[in-house]
Amino acid sequence: MKEQSNENKLIEGEDFYYTPEGYKCFTEKHHLKRGYCCKSGCRHCPYGFDKRTGEIRKKRISQFENVSIR
């Protein structure tokens, strides 16, 4: 398996955390760095996707919205 380059490396606590069940859960900051909604109904989705209706409800104002991403 290929190693991730340093610019794409995930940082635990910043890009994701582990749930009590042991699953990796991506943070809002990670989703914003990725730049688009994957439409999977993610717990911290900043794009407002509603998995039940399949629609984006609204774009949430985020504390990370004005953060510069390298």
A tleap script that builds the chain and sets N, CA, C and O, in Angstrom:
source leaprc.protein.ff14SB
mol = sequence {
  NMET LYS GLU GLN SER ASN GLU ASN LYS LEU
  ILE GLU GLY GLU ASP PHE TYR TYR THR PRO
  GLU GLY TYR LYS CYS PHE THR GLU LYS HIE
  HIE LEU LYS ARG GLY TYR CYS CYS LYS SER
  GLY CYS ARG HIE CYS PRO TYR GLY PHE ASP
  LYS ARG THR GLY GLU ILE ARG LYS LYS ARG
  ILE SER GLN PHE GLU ASN VAL SER ILE CARG
}
set mol.1.N position { 0.846 -1.176 0.000 }
set mol.1.CA position { 0.000 0.000 0.000 }
set mol.1.C position { 0.888 1.235 0.000 }
set mol.1.O position { 1.925 1.254 0.664 }
set mol.2.N position { 0.491 2.265 -0.739 }
set mol.2.CA position { 1.276 3.492 -0.830 }
set mol.2.C position { 1.136 4.325 0.438 }
set mol.2.O position { 0.072 4.361 1.057 }
set mol.3.N position { 2.219 4.992 0.815 }
set mol.3.CA position { 2.193 5.920 1.939 }
set mol.3.C position { 1.558 7.234 1.491 }
set mol.3.O position { 1.717 7.640 0.339 }
set mol.4.N position { 0.841 7.896 2.394 }
set mol.4.CA position { 0.266 9.197 2.081 }
set mol.4.C position { 1.380 10.237 2.080 }
set mol.4.O position { 2.300 10.173 2.895 }
set mol.5.N position { 1.290 11.196 1.159 }
set mol.5.CA position { 2.255 12.295 1.186 }
set mol.5.C position { 1.962 13.141 2.416 }
set mol.5.O position { 0.855 13.099 2.954 }
set mol.6.N position { 2.950 13.908 2.862 }
set mol.6.CA position { 2.778 14.718 4.062 }
set mol.6.C position { 1.614 15.693 3.955 }
set mol.6.O position { 0.937 15.947 4.951 }
set mol.7.N position { 1.364 16.250 2.758 }
set mol.7.CA position { 0.278 17.222 2.617 }
set mol.7.C position { -1.094 16.573 2.715 }
set mol.7.O position { -2.066 17.262 3.027 }
set mol.8.N position { -1.209 15.270 2.460 }
set mol.8.CA position { -2.488 14.569 2.535 }
set mol.8.C position { -2.612 13.694 3.778 }
set mol.8.O position { -3.607 12.987 3.935 }
set mol.9.N position { -1.629 13.731 4.652 }
set mol.9.CA position { -1.627 12.876 5.833 }
set mol.9.C position { -2.722 13.304 6.810 }
set mol.9.O position { -2.868 14.490 7.105 }
set mol.10.N position { -3.481 12.344 7.305 }
set mol.10.CA position { -4.532 12.620 8.273 }
set mol.10.C position { -3.930 12.744 9.666 }
set mol.10.O position { -3.055 11.965 10.045 }
set mol.11.N position { -4.404 13.727 10.425 }
set mol.11.CA position { -3.908 13.968 11.769 }
set mol.11.C position { -5.008 13.623 12.758 }
set mol.11.O position { -6.087 14.216 12.736 }
set mol.12.N position { -4.723 12.646 13.637 }
set mol.12.CA position { -5.709 12.256 14.634 }
set mol.12.C position { -5.976 13.426 15.576 }
set mol.12.O position { -5.043 14.088 16.033 }
set mol.13.N position { -7.251 13.678 15.864 }
set mol.13.CA position { -7.646 14.782 16.719 }
set mol.13.C position { -7.936 16.052 15.934 }
set mol.13.O position { -8.650 16.929 16.419 }
set mol.14.N position { -7.396 16.159 14.740 }
set mol.14.CA position { -7.656 17.326 13.897 }
set mol.14.C position { -8.532 16.938 12.711 }
set mol.14.O position { -9.540 17.592 12.444 }
set mol.15.N position { -8.157 15.883 12.001 }
set mol.15.CA position { -8.911 15.426 10.831 }
set mol.15.C position { -9.902 14.310 11.166 }
set mol.15.O position { -10.893 14.120 10.462 }
set mol.16.N position { -9.632 13.587 12.226 }
set mol.16.CA position { -10.516 12.476 12.615 }
set mol.16.C position { -10.296 12.140 14.077 }
set mol.16.O position { -9.331 12.579 14.703 }
set mol.17.N position { -11.225 11.344 14.605 }
set mol.17.CA position { -11.076 10.762 15.937 }
set mol.17.C position { -11.717 9.393 15.899 }
set mol.17.O position { -12.462 9.077 14.972 }
set mol.18.N position { -11.430 8.574 16.907 }
set mol.18.CA position { -12.035 7.250 16.991 }
set mol.18.C position { -13.226 7.300 17.943 }
set mol.18.O position { -13.138 7.845 19.044 }
set mol.19.N position { -14.337 6.722 17.500 }
set mol.19.CA position { -15.534 6.638 18.338 }
set mol.19.C position { -15.310 5.562 19.399 }
set mol.19.O position { -14.384 4.761 19.277 }
set mol.20.N position { -16.151 5.535 20.442 }
set mol.20.CA position { -16.017 4.482 21.456 }
set mol.20.C position { -16.127 3.069 20.870 }
set mol.20.O position { -15.602 2.111 21.436 }
set mol.21.N position { -16.815 2.955 19.732 }
set mol.21.CA position { -16.955 1.645 19.083 }
set mol.21.C position { -15.738 1.294 18.235 }
set mol.21.O position { -15.636 0.173 17.737 }
set mol.22.N position { -14.808 2.246 18.064 }
set mol.22.CA position { -13.592 1.984 17.313 }
set mol.22.C position { -13.603 2.448 15.863 }
set mol.22.O position { -12.659 2.180 15.121 }
set mol.23.N position { -14.659 3.140 15.453 }
set mol.23.CA position { -14.736 3.637 14.085 }
set mol.23.C position { -13.997 4.965 13.955 }
set mol.23.O position { -13.919 5.729 14.917 }
set mol.24.N position { -13.458 5.240 12.781 }
set mol.24.CA position { -12.823 6.520 12.500 }
set mol.24.C position { -13.920 7.491 12.069 }
set mol.24.O position { -14.692 7.193 11.158 }
set mol.25.N position { -13.990 8.656 12.723 }
set mol.25.CA position { -15.007 9.663 12.425 }
set mol.25.C position { -14.306 10.939 11.985 }
set mol.25.O position { -13.528 11.516 12.744 }
set mol.26.N position { -14.578 11.384 10.760 }
set mol.26.CA position { -13.939 12.574 10.225 }
set mol.26.C position { -14.563 13.841 10.803 }
set mol.26.O position { -15.774 13.913 11.010 }
set mol.27.N position { -13.724 14.827 11.057 }
set mol.27.CA position { -14.175 16.093 11.637 }
set mol.27.C position { -14.658 17.046 10.547 }
set mol.27.O position { -14.447 16.815 9.357 }
set mol.28.N position { -15.310 18.120 10.983 }
set mol.28.CA position { -15.767 19.151 10.056 }
set mol.28.C position { -14.577 19.747 9.303 }
set mol.28.O position { -14.667 20.017 8.106 }
set mol.29.N position { -13.473 19.948 10.004 }
set mol.29.CA position { -12.280 20.521 9.370 }
set mol.29.C position { -11.795 19.628 8.227 }
set mol.29.O position { -11.404 20.131 7.174 }
set mol.30.N position { -11.818 18.318 8.426 }
set mol.30.CA position { -11.392 17.395 7.368 }
set mol.30.C position { -12.311 17.510 6.148 }
set mol.30.O position { -11.841 17.554 5.011 }
set mol.31.N position { -13.613 17.559 6.393 }
set mol.31.CA position { -14.568 17.665 5.287 }
set mol.31.C position { -14.338 18.950 4.493 }
set mol.31.O position { -14.410 18.943 3.264 }
set mol.32.N position { -14.066 20.038 5.184 }
set mol.32.CA position { -13.817 21.308 4.507 }
set mol.32.C position { -12.506 21.272 3.723 }
set mol.32.O position { -12.419 21.845 2.637 }
set mol.33.N position { -11.480 20.599 4.270 }
set mol.33.CA position { -10.217 20.463 3.534 }
set mol.33.C position { -10.425 19.645 2.269 }
set mol.33.O position { -9.816 19.925 1.237 }
set mol.34.N position { -11.293 18.624 2.349 }
set mol.34.CA position { -11.581 17.800 1.175 }
set mol.34.C position { -12.280 18.626 0.106 }
set mol.34.O position { -12.006 18.462 -1.083 }
set mol.35.N position { -13.181 19.514 0.519 }
set mol.35.CA position { -13.749 20.485 -0.404 }
set mol.35.C position { -15.073 20.143 -1.050 }
set mol.35.O position { -15.563 20.922 -1.867 }
set mol.36.N position { -15.669 19.021 -0.724 }
set mol.36.CA position { -16.967 18.677 -1.310 }
set mol.36.C position { -17.702 17.702 -0.399 }
set mol.36.O position { -17.098 17.079 0.474 }
set mol.37.N position { -19.011 17.576 -0.610 }
set mol.37.CA position { -19.835 16.648 0.166 }
set mol.37.C position { -19.828 15.278 -0.504 }
set mol.37.O position { -20.070 15.167 -1.706 }
set mol.38.N position { -19.550 14.239 0.275 }
set mol.38.CA position { -19.533 12.872 -0.267 }
set mol.38.C position { -20.928 12.242 -0.251 }
set mol.38.O position { -21.121 11.146 -0.777 }
set mol.39.N position { -21.896 12.933 0.350 }
set mol.39.CA position { -23.291 12.492 0.429 }
set mol.39.C position { -23.458 11.134 1.104 }
set mol.39.O position { -24.256 10.299 0.679 }
set mol.40.N position { -22.674 10.939 2.179 }
set mol.40.CA position { -22.762 9.714 2.972 }
set mol.40.C position { -23.488 9.937 4.292 }
set mol.40.O position { -23.678 8.992 5.057 }
set mol.41.N position { -23.894 11.164 4.567 }
set mol.41.CA position { -24.575 11.457 5.828 }
set mol.41.C position { -23.619 11.510 7.001 }
set mol.41.O position { -23.952 11.045 8.091 }
set mol.42.N position { -22.442 12.067 6.799 }
set mol.42.CA position { -21.408 12.116 7.832 }
set mol.42.C position { -21.873 12.906 9.059 }
set mol.42.O position { -22.621 13.875 8.938 }
set mol.43.N position { -21.424 12.483 10.228 }
set mol.43.CA position { -21.792 13.091 11.501 }
set mol.43.C position { -21.445 14.578 11.557 }
set mol.43.O position { -22.220 15.366 12.099 }
set mol.44.N position { -20.307 14.973 11.013 }
set mol.44.CA position { -19.848 16.362 11.099 }
set mol.44.C position { -19.884 17.073 9.746 }
set mol.44.O position { -19.053 17.942 9.482 }
set mol.45.N position { -20.828 16.717 8.899 }
set mol.45.CA position { -20.918 17.303 7.556 }
set mol.45.C position { -21.205 18.800 7.626 }
set mol.45.O position { -22.243 19.199 8.153 }
set mol.46.N position { -20.303 19.641 7.103 }
set mol.46.CA position { -20.542 21.081 7.116 }
set mol.46.C position { -21.406 21.547 5.943 }
set mol.46.O position { -21.767 22.722 5.868 }
set mol.47.N position { -21.737 20.637 5.031 }
set mol.47.CA position { -22.481 21.003 3.822 }
set mol.47.C position { -23.991 20.853 3.983 }
set mol.47.O position { -24.746 21.274 3.106 }
set mol.48.N position { -24.443 20.261 5.086 }
set mol.48.CA position { -25.871 20.165 5.362 }
set mol.48.C position { -26.588 19.048 4.632 }
set mol.48.O position { -27.799 19.139 4.428 }
set mol.49.N position { -25.888 17.997 4.230 }
set mol.49.CA position { -26.534 16.902 3.509 }
set mol.49.C position { -27.451 16.119 4.441 }
set mol.49.O position { -27.051 15.742 5.542 }
set mol.50.N position { -28.680 15.877 3.996 }
set mol.50.CA position { -29.660 15.091 4.747 }
set mol.50.C position { -29.798 13.739 4.068 }
set mol.50.O position { -30.345 13.642 2.970 }
set mol.51.N position { -29.304 12.702 4.720 }
set mol.51.CA position { -29.290 11.356 4.131 }
set mol.51.C position { -30.709 10.831 3.876 }
set mol.51.O position { -30.925 10.066 2.936 }
set mol.52.N position { -31.675 11.237 4.709 }
set mol.52.CA position { -33.050 10.759 4.545 }
set mol.52.C position { -33.697 11.273 3.269 }
set mol.52.O position { -34.419 10.537 2.596 }
set mol.53.N position { -33.440 12.540 2.931 }
set mol.53.CA position { -34.067 13.121 1.743 }
set mol.53.C position { -33.143 13.124 0.536 }
set mol.53.O position { -33.599 13.263 -0.599 }
set mol.54.N position { -31.831 12.970 0.780 }
set mol.54.CA position { -30.871 12.999 -0.314 }
set mol.54.C position { -30.581 14.401 -0.819 }
set mol.54.O position { -30.049 14.577 -1.915 }
set mol.55.N position { -30.934 15.406 -0.011 }
set mol.55.CA position { -30.749 16.792 -0.417 }
set mol.55.C position { -29.845 17.533 0.560 }
set mol.55.O position { -29.715 17.162 1.727 }
set mol.56.N position { -29.233 18.581 0.050 }
set mol.56.CA position { -28.458 19.458 0.916 }
set mol.56.C position { -29.423 20.494 1.460 }
set mol.56.O position { -29.988 21.280 0.701 }
set mol.57.N position { -29.615 20.499 2.784 }
set mol.57.CA position { -30.587 21.382 3.427 }
set mol.57.C position { -30.137 22.823 3.408 }
set mol.57.O position { -30.900 23.704 3.011 }
set mol.58.N position { -28.922 23.078 3.827 }
set mol.58.CA position { -28.379 24.428 3.851 }
set mol.58.C position { -26.890 24.322 4.121 }
set mol.58.O position { -26.423 23.326 4.674 }
set mol.59.N position { -26.162 25.320 3.743 }
set mol.59.CA position { -24.741 25.346 4.045 }
set mol.59.C position { -24.588 25.997 5.401 }
set mol.59.O position { -24.994 27.141 5.607 }
set mol.60.N position { -24.007 25.265 6.312 }
set mol.60.CA position { -23.822 25.748 7.669 }
set mol.60.C position { -22.640 26.707 7.747 }
set mol.60.O position { -21.615 26.480 7.104 }
set mol.61.N position { -22.771 27.758 8.517 }
set mol.61.CA position { -21.650 28.663 8.749 }
set mol.61.C position { -20.665 27.925 9.645 }
set mol.61.O position { -21.037 27.383 10.685 }
set mol.62.N position { -19.422 27.915 9.231 }
set mol.62.CA position { -18.419 27.142 9.937 }
set mol.62.C position { -17.340 28.040 10.495 }
set mol.62.O position { -17.011 29.073 9.911 }
set mol.63.N position { -16.796 27.645 11.620 }
set mol.63.CA position { -15.678 28.375 12.201 }
set mol.63.C position { -14.432 28.223 11.332 }
set mol.63.O position { -13.497 29.014 11.452 }
set mol.64.N position { -14.410 27.220 10.463 }
set mol.64.CA position { -13.244 26.956 9.616 }
set mol.64.C position { -13.395 27.536 8.222 }
set mol.64.O position { -12.486 27.390 7.404 }
set mol.65.N position { -14.498 28.182 7.925 }
set mol.65.CA position { -14.788 28.617 6.571 }
set mol.65.C position { -13.732 29.550 6.002 }
set mol.65.O position { -13.436 29.486 4.809 }
set mol.66.N position { -13.163 30.405 6.819 }
set mol.66.CA position { -12.172 31.346 6.337 }
set mol.66.C position { -10.743 30.885 6.582 }
set mol.66.O position { -9.806 31.671 6.442 }
set mol.67.N position { -10.569 29.624 6.945 }
set mol.67.CA position { -9.242 29.082 7.197 }
set mol.67.C position { -8.558 28.786 5.872 }
set mol.67.O position { -9.163 28.211 4.966 }
set mol.68.N position { -7.325 29.170 5.765 }
set mol.68.CA position { -6.540 28.903 4.555 }
set mol.68.C position { -6.078 27.454 4.576 }
set mol.68.O position { -5.448 27.016 5.539 }
set mol.69.N position { -6.385 26.711 3.524 }
set mol.69.CA position { -5.987 25.315 3.403 }
set mol.69.C position { -4.844 25.235 2.406 }
set mol.69.O position { -4.943 25.754 1.294 }
set mol.70.N position { -3.764 24.585 2.804 }
set mol.70.CA position { -2.599 24.468 1.906 }
set mol.70.C position { -2.837 23.499 0.805 }
set mol.70.O position { -1.959 23.288 -0.032 }
savepdb mol mol.pdb
quit
